CSV table of C-alpha atoms and ligand atoms in Angstrom, one decimal:
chain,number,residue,atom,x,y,z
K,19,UNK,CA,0.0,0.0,0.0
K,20,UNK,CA,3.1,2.3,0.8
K,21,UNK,CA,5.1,4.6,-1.5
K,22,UNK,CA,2.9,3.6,-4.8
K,23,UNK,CA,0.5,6.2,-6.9
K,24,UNK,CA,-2.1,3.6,-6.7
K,25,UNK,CA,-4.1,3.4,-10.0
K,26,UNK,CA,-6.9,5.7,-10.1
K,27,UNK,CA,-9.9,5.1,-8.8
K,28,UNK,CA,-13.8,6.4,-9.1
K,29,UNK,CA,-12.9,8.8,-6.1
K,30,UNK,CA,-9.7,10.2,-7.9
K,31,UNK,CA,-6.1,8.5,-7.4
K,32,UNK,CA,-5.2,7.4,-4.4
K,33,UNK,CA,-2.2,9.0,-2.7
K,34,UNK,CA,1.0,7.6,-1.6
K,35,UNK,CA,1.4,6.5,2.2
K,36,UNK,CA,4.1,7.2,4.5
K,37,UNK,CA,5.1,4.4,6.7
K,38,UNK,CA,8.1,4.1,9.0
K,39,UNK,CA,11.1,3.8,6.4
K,40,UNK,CA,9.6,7.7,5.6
K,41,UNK,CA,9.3,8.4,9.2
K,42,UNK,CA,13.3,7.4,9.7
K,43,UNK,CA,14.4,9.2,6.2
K,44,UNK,CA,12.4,12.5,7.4
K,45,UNK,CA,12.6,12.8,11.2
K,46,UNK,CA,14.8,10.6,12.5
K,47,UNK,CA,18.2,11.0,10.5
K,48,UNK,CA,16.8,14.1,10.1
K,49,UNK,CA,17.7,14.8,14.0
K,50,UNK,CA,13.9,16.0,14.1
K,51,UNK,CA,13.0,13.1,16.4
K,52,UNK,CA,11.7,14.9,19.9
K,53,UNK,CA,11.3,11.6,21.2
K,54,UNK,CA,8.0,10.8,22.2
K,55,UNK,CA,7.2,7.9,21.5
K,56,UNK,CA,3.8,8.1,19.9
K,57,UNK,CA,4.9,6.4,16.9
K,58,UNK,CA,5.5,3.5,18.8
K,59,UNK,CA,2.3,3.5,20.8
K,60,UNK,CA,0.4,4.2,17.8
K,61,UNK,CA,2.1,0.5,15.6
K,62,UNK,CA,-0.7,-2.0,16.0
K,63,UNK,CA,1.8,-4.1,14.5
K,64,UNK,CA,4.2,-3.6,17.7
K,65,UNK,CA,6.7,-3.4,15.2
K,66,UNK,CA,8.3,-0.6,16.7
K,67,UNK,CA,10.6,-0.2,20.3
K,68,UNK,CA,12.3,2.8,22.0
K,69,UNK,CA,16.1,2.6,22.4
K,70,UNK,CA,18.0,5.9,23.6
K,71,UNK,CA,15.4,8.1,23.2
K,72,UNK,CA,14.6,7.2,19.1
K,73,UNK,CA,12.3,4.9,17.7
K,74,UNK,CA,13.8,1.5,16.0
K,75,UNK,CA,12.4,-1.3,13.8
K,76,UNK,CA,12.1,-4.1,15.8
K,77,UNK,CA,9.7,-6.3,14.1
K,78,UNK,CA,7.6,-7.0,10.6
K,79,UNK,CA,6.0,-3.3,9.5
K,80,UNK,CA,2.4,-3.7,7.7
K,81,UNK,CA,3.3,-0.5,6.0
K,82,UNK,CA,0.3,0.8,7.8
K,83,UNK,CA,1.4,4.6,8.1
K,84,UNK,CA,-0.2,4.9,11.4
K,85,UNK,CA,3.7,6.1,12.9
K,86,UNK,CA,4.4,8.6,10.3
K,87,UNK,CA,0.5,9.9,10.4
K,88,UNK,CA,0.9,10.0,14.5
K,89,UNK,CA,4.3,11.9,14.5
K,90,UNK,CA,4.2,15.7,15.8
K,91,UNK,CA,7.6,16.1,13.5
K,92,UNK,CA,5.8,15.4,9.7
K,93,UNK,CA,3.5,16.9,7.0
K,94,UNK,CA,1.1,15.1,4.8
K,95,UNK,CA,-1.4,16.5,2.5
K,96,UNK,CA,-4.1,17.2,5.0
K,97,UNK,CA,-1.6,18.7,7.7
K,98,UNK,CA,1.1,20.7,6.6
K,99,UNK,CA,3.0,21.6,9.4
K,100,UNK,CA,2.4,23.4,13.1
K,101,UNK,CA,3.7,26.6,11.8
K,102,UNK,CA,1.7,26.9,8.1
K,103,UNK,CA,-1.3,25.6,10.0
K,104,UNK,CA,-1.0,27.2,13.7
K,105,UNK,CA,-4.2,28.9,12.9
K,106,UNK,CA,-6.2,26.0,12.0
K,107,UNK,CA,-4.9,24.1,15.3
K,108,UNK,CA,-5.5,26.9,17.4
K,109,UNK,CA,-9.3,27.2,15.9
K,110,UNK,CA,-9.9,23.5,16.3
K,111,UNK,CA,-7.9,23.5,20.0
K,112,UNK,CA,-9.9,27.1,21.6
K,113,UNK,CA,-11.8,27.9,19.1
K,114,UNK,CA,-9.3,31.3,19.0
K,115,UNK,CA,-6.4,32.4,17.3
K,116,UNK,CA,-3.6,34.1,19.2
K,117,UNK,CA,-3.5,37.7,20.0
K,118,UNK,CA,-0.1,37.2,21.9
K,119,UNK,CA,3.0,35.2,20.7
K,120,UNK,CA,3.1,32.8,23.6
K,121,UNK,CA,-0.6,31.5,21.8
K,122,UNK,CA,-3.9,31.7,22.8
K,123,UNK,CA,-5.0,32.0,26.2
K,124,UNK,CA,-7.7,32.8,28.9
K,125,UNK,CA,-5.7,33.9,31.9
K,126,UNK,CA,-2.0,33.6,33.1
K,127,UNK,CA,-1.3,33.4,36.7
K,128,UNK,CA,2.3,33.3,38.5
K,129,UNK,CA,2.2,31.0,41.3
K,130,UNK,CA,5.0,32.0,43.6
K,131,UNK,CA,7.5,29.6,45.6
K,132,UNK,CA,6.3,26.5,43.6
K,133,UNK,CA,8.2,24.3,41.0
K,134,UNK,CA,6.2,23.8,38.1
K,135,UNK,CA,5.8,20.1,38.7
K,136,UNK,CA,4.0,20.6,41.9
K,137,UNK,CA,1.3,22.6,40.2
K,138,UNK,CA,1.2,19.9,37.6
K,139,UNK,CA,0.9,17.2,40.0
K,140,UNK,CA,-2.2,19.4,41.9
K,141,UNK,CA,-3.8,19.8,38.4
K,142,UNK,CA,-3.3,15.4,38.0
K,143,UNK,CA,-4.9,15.3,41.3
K,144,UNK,CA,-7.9,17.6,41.1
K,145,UNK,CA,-8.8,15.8,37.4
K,146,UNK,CA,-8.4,12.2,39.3
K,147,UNK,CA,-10.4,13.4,42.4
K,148,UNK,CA,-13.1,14.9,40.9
K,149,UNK,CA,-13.4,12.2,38.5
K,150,UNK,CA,-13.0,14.1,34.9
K,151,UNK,CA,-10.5,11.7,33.9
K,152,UNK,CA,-9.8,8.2,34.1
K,153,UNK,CA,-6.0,8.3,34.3
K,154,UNK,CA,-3.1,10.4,33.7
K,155,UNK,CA,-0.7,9.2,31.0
K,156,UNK,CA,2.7,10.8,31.2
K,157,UNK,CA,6.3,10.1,32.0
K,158,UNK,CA,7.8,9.3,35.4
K,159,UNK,CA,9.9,7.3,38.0
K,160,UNK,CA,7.6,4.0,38.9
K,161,UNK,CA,6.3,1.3,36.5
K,162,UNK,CA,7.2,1.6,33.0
K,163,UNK,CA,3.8,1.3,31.0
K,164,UNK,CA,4.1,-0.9,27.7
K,165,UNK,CA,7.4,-2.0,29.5
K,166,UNK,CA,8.0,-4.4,26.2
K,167,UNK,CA,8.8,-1.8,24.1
K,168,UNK,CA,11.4,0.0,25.8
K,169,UNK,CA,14.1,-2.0,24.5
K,170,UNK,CA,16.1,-2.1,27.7
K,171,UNK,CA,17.3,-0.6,30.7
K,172,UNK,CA,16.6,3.1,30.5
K,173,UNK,CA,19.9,5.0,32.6
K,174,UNK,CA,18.7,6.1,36.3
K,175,UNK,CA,18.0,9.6,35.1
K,176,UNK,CA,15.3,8.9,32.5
K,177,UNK,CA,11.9,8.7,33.4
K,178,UNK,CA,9.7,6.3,31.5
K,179,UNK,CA,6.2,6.2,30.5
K,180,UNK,CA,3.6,6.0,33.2
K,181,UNK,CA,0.0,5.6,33.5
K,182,UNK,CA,-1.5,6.8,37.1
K,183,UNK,CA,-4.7,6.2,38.5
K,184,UNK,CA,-4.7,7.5,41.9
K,185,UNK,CA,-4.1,10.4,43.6
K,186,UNK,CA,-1.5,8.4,45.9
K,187,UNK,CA,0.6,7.7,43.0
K,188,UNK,CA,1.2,11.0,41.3
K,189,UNK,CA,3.7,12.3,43.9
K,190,UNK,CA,5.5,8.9,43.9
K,191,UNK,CA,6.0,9.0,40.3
K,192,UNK,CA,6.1,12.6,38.6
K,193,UNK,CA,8.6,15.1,39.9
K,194,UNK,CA,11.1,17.3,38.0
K,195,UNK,CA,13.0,15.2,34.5
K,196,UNK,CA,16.5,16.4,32.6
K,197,UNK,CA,16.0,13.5,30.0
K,198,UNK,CA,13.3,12.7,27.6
K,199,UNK,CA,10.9,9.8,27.8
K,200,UNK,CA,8.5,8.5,26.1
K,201,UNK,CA,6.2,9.8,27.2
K,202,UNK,CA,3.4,9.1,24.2
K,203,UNK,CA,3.6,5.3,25.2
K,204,UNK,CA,1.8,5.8,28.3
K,205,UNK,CA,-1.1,7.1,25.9
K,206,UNK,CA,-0.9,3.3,24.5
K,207,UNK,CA,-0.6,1.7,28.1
K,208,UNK,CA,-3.8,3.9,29.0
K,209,UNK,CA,-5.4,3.5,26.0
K,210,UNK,CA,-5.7,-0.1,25.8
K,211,UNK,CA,-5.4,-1.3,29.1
K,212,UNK,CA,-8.1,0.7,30.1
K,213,UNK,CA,-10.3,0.4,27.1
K,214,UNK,CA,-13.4,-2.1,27.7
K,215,UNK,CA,-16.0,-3.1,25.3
K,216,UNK,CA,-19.3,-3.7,26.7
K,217,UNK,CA,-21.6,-6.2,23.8
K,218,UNK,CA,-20.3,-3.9,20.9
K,219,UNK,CA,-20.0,-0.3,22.6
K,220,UNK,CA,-16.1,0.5,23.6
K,221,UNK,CA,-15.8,2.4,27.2
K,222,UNK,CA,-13.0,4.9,25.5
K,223,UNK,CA,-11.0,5.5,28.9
K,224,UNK,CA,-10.5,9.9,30.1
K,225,UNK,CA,-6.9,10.6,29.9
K,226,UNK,CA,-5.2,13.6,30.9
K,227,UNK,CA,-1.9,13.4,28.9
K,228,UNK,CA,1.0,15.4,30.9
K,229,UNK,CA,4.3,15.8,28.8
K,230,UNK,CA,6.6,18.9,27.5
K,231,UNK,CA,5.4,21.0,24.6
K,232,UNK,CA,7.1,18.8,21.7
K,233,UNK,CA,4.6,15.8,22.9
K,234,UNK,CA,1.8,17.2,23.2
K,235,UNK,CA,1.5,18.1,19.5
K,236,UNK,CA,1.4,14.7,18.9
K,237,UNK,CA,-2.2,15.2,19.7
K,238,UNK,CA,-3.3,17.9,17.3
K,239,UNK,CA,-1.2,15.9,14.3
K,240,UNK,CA,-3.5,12.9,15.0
K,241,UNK,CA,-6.4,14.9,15.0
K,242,UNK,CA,-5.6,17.1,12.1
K,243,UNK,CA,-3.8,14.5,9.8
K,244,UNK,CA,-4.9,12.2,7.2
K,245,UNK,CA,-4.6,9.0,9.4
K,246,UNK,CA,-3.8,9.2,12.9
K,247,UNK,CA,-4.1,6.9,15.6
K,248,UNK,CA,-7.5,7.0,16.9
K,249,UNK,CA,-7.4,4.6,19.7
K,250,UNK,CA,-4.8,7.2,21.4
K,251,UNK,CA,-6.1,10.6,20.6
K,252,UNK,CA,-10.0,9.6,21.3
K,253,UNK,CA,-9.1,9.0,24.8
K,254,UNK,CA,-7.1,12.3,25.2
K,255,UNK,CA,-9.2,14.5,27.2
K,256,UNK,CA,-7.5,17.2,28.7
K,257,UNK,CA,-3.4,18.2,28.1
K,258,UNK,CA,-1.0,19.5,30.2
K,259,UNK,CA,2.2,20.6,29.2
K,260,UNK,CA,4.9,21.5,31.7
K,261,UNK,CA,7.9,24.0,29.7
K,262,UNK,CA,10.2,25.6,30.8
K,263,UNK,CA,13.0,22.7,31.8
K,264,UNK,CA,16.7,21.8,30.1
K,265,UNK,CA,15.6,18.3,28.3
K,266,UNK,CA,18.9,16.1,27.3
K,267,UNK,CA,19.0,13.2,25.1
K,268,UNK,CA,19.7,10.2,27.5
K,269,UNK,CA,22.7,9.5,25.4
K,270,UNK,CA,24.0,13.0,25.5
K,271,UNK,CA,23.4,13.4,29.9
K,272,UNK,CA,25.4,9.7,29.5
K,273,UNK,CA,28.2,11.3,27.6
K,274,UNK,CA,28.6,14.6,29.3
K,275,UNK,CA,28.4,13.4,32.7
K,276,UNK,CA,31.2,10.5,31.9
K,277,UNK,CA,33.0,13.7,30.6
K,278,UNK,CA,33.0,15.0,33.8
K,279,UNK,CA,33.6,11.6,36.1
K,280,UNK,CA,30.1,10.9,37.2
K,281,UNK,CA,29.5,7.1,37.4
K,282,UNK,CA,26.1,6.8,35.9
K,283,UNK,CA,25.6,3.3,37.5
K,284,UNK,CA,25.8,4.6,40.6
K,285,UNK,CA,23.3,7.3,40.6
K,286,UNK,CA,20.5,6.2,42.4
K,287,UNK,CA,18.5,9.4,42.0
K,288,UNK,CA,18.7,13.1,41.8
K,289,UNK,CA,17.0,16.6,42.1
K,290,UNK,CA,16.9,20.1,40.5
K,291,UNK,CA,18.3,22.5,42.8
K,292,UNK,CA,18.9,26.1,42.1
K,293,UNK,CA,20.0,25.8,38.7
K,294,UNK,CA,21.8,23.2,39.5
K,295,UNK,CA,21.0,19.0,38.8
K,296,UNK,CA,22.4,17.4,42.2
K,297,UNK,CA,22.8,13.6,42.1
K,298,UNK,CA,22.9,11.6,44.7
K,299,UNK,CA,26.0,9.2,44.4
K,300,UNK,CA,27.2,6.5,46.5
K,301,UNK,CA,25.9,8.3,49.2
K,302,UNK,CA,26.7,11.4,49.0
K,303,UNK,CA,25.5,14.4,46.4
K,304,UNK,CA,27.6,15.4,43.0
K,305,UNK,CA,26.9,19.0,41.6
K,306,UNK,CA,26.7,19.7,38.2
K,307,UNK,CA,25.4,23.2,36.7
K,308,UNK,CA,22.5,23.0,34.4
K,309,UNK,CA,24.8,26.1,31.7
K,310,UNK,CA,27.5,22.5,31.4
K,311,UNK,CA,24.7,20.2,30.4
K,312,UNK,CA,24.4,22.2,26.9
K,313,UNK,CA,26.0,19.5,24.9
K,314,UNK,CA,23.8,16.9,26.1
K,315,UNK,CA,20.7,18.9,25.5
K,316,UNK,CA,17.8,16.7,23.1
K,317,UNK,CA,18.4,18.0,19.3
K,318,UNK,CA,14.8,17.2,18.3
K,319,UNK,CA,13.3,18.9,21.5
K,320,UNK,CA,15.6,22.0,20.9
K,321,UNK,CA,14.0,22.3,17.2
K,322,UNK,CA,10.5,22.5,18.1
K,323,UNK,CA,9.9,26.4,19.0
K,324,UNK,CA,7.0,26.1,21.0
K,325,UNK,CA,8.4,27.4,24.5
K,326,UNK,CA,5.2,28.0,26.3
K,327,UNK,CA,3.4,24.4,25.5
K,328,UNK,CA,1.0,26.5,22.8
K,329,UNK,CA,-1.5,23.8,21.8
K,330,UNK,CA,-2.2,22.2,25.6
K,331,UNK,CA,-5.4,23.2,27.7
K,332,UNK,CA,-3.1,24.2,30.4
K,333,UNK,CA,0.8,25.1,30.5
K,334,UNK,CA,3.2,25.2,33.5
K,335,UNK,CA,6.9,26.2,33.4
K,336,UNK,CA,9.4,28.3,34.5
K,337,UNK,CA,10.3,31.3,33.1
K,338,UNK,CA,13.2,33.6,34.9
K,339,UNK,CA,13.0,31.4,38.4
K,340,UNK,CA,9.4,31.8,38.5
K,341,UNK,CA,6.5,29.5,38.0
K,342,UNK,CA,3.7,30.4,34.7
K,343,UNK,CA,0.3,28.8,35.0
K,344,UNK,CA,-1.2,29.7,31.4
K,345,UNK,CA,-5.2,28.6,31.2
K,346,UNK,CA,-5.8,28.4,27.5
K,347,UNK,CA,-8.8,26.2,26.8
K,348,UNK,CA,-12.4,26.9,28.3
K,349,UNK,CA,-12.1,23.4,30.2
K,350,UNK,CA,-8.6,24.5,31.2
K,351,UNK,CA,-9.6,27.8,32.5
K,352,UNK,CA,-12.2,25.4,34.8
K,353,UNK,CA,-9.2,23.8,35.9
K,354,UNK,CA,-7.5,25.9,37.0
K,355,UNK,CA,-10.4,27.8,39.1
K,356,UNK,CA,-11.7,24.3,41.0
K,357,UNK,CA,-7.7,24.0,42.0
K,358,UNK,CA,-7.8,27.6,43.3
K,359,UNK,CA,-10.9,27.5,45.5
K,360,UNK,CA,-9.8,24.1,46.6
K,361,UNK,CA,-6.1,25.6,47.8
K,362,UNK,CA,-4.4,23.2,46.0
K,363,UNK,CA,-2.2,25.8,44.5
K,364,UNK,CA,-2.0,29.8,45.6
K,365,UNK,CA,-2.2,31.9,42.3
K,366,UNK,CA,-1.9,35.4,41.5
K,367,UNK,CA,-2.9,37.0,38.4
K,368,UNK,CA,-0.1,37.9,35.7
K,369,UNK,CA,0.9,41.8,35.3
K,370,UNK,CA,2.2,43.2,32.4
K,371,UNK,CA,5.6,42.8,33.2
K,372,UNK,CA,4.7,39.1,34.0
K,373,UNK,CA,3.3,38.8,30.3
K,374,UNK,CA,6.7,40.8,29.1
K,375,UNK,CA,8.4,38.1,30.2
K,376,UNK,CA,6.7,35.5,28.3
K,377,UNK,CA,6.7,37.7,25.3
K,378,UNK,CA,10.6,37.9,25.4
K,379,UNK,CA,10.6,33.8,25.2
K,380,UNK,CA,9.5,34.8,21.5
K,381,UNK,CA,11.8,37.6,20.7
C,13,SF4,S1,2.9,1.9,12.4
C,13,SF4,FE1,2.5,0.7,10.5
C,13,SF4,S2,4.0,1.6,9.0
C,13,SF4,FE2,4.7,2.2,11.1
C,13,SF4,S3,6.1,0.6,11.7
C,13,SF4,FE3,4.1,0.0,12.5
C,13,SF4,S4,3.3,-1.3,10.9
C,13,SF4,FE4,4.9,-0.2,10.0
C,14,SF4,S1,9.0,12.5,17.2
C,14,SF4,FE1,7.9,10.9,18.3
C,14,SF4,S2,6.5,10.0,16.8
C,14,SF4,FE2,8.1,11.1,15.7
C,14,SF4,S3,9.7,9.6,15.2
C,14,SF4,FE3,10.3,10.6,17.2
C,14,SF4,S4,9.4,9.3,18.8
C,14,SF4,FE4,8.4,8.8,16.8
């Protein structure tokens, strides 16, 4: 079905598909990969694994197309790109195109004192208590979900995918990451495992998908494109993207920390501390400043230029030391006001030289 014109038919000629030997030549060799994973989650065929951050072929392709259809990193002829088409997402996303570089939005607070994390584990917590979602599919420190497909042990500072269902478990899992994951495979691990059909009707499980801005546009590219995964983006119901953080490539953290005499096997965890990443080694805790990590920093993730998570219902990151809380959807804006009467998290509204600041992200 791949790659051939096929012969014309009463509806016109049938185009060309894309499937994974297009999704290598285009993103992947291309450095364009931001490592998600959703190409992976989206395979029915299972054909595909993560290893160091980068999809491989692990298995017989159908030459589906569903990976290269499911990819936030290509075009095809219905979706052209985020940047020709960043109106048309926007419409379909708020309903609203931007007025302000940093995208389309409904209020922006500044939560004080607070690492953006926390206020995205508060938001995971207030959707799983008040029962508007299902689960939370996102990358973290606990059970890898879809553990197959991670072709092998991950290094001690990358987080892997994770699907949580309980407000106990989102502060055991999700705190601050300096290395990609995967985080589109816990869409797959919610998806399906959580998927039930009763006598011919599927119960299509609530997710909240949590993940950096490069991830979450997986989303809109299903949703916009020509063939996308439905399974995965039908049981997307709310996004969150967290900005605002140094993201390496697990291979690049590997080699720059080597570099500088860290032995990675013996890091047995580790923590963000002003502007610094301290690990905790053999006991005691190794410093490294986040300005020497630049080498190791993710190629695909530095491509994208979406600083402010532009196409998720709610965004959370740091900008100059302090925490952002940007409500953009309707539903986000919701949110964000049943977390504030609750006290989950102390907001105040964003001056104009707040919004200066996330202006200048785009300058
Ligand atoms: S999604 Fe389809 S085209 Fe891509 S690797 Fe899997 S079987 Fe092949
Ligand atoms: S960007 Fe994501 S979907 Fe695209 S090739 Fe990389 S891991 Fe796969």
């Amino acid at each position: 079905l791949s790659q051939k014109a096929l012969w014309p038919t009463a509806y016109g000629k049938i185009a060309a598909r894309m499937i994974f030997a297009n999704l290598l030549r285009d993103v992947i060799r291309k450095n364009a990969c931001v490592g998600c994973g959703t190409c992976v989650a989206a395979c029915p065929a299972s054909a595909l694994v993560m290893q160091d951050d980068m999809p491989r072929l692990a298995g017989a392709c159908i030459r589906c197309g569903y990976c290269y259809y499911s990819c936030p990193m290509t075009s095809d002829e219905r979706f052209r790109g985020f940047e020709e088409m960043r109106d048309a997402v926007e419409r379909a996303a708020f309903g609203a195109v931007r007025q302000e570089p940093f995208g389309v939005y409904r209020a922006v607070y500044v939560c004080e004192g607070v690492e953006p994390e926390a206020v995205a584990a508060a938001a995971m917590k207030y959707l799983l208590r008040t029962g508007s979602v299902d689960a939370i599919a996102t990358y973290g420190f606990g059970r890898p979900a879809m553990e197959q497909m991670l072709s092998r042990q991950r290094n001690p500072l990358a987080p892997v995918p994770t699907v949580i269902t309980s407000e106990e478990d989102v502060d055991k899992v999700f705190r601050p990451a300096v290395v990609v994951a995967p985080s589109g495979m816990a869409l797959r691990g919610a998806a399906y495992e959580l998927m039930a059909s009763f006598f011919q009707e599927s119960y299509v499980p609530r997710t909240c998908y949590v993940a950096p801005p490069q991830h979450i546009r997986a989303i809109w590219r299903m949703r916009l494109g020509w063939c996308g995964s439905s399974k995965l983006e039908r049981a997307v119901k709310f996004t969150i993207a967290v900005f605002g953080r140094i993201i390496c490539s697990s291979s690049g953290i590997r080699t720059a920390l080597a570099k500088k005499g860290v032995n990675l096997a013996a890091i047995s965890g580790y923590e963000l501390r002003e502007g610094k990443l301290v690990l905790r080694v053999d006991g005691g805790e190794e410093e490294v400043p986040l300005e020497e990590l630049g080498e190791a920093v993710h190629q695909g993730m530095a491509k994208v230029a979406d600083p402010t998570g532009e196409f998720a219902d709610i965004s959370v990151g740091l900008v100059g030391g302090r925490t952002f809380l940007i409500a953009r959807s309707e539903q986000g804006e919701r949110v964000v006001s049943g977390m504030v009467a609750e006290g989950l998290v102390r907001v105040r509204r964003a001056s104009e030289s707040d919004l200066d600041e996330l202006r200048g992200l785009y300058s």
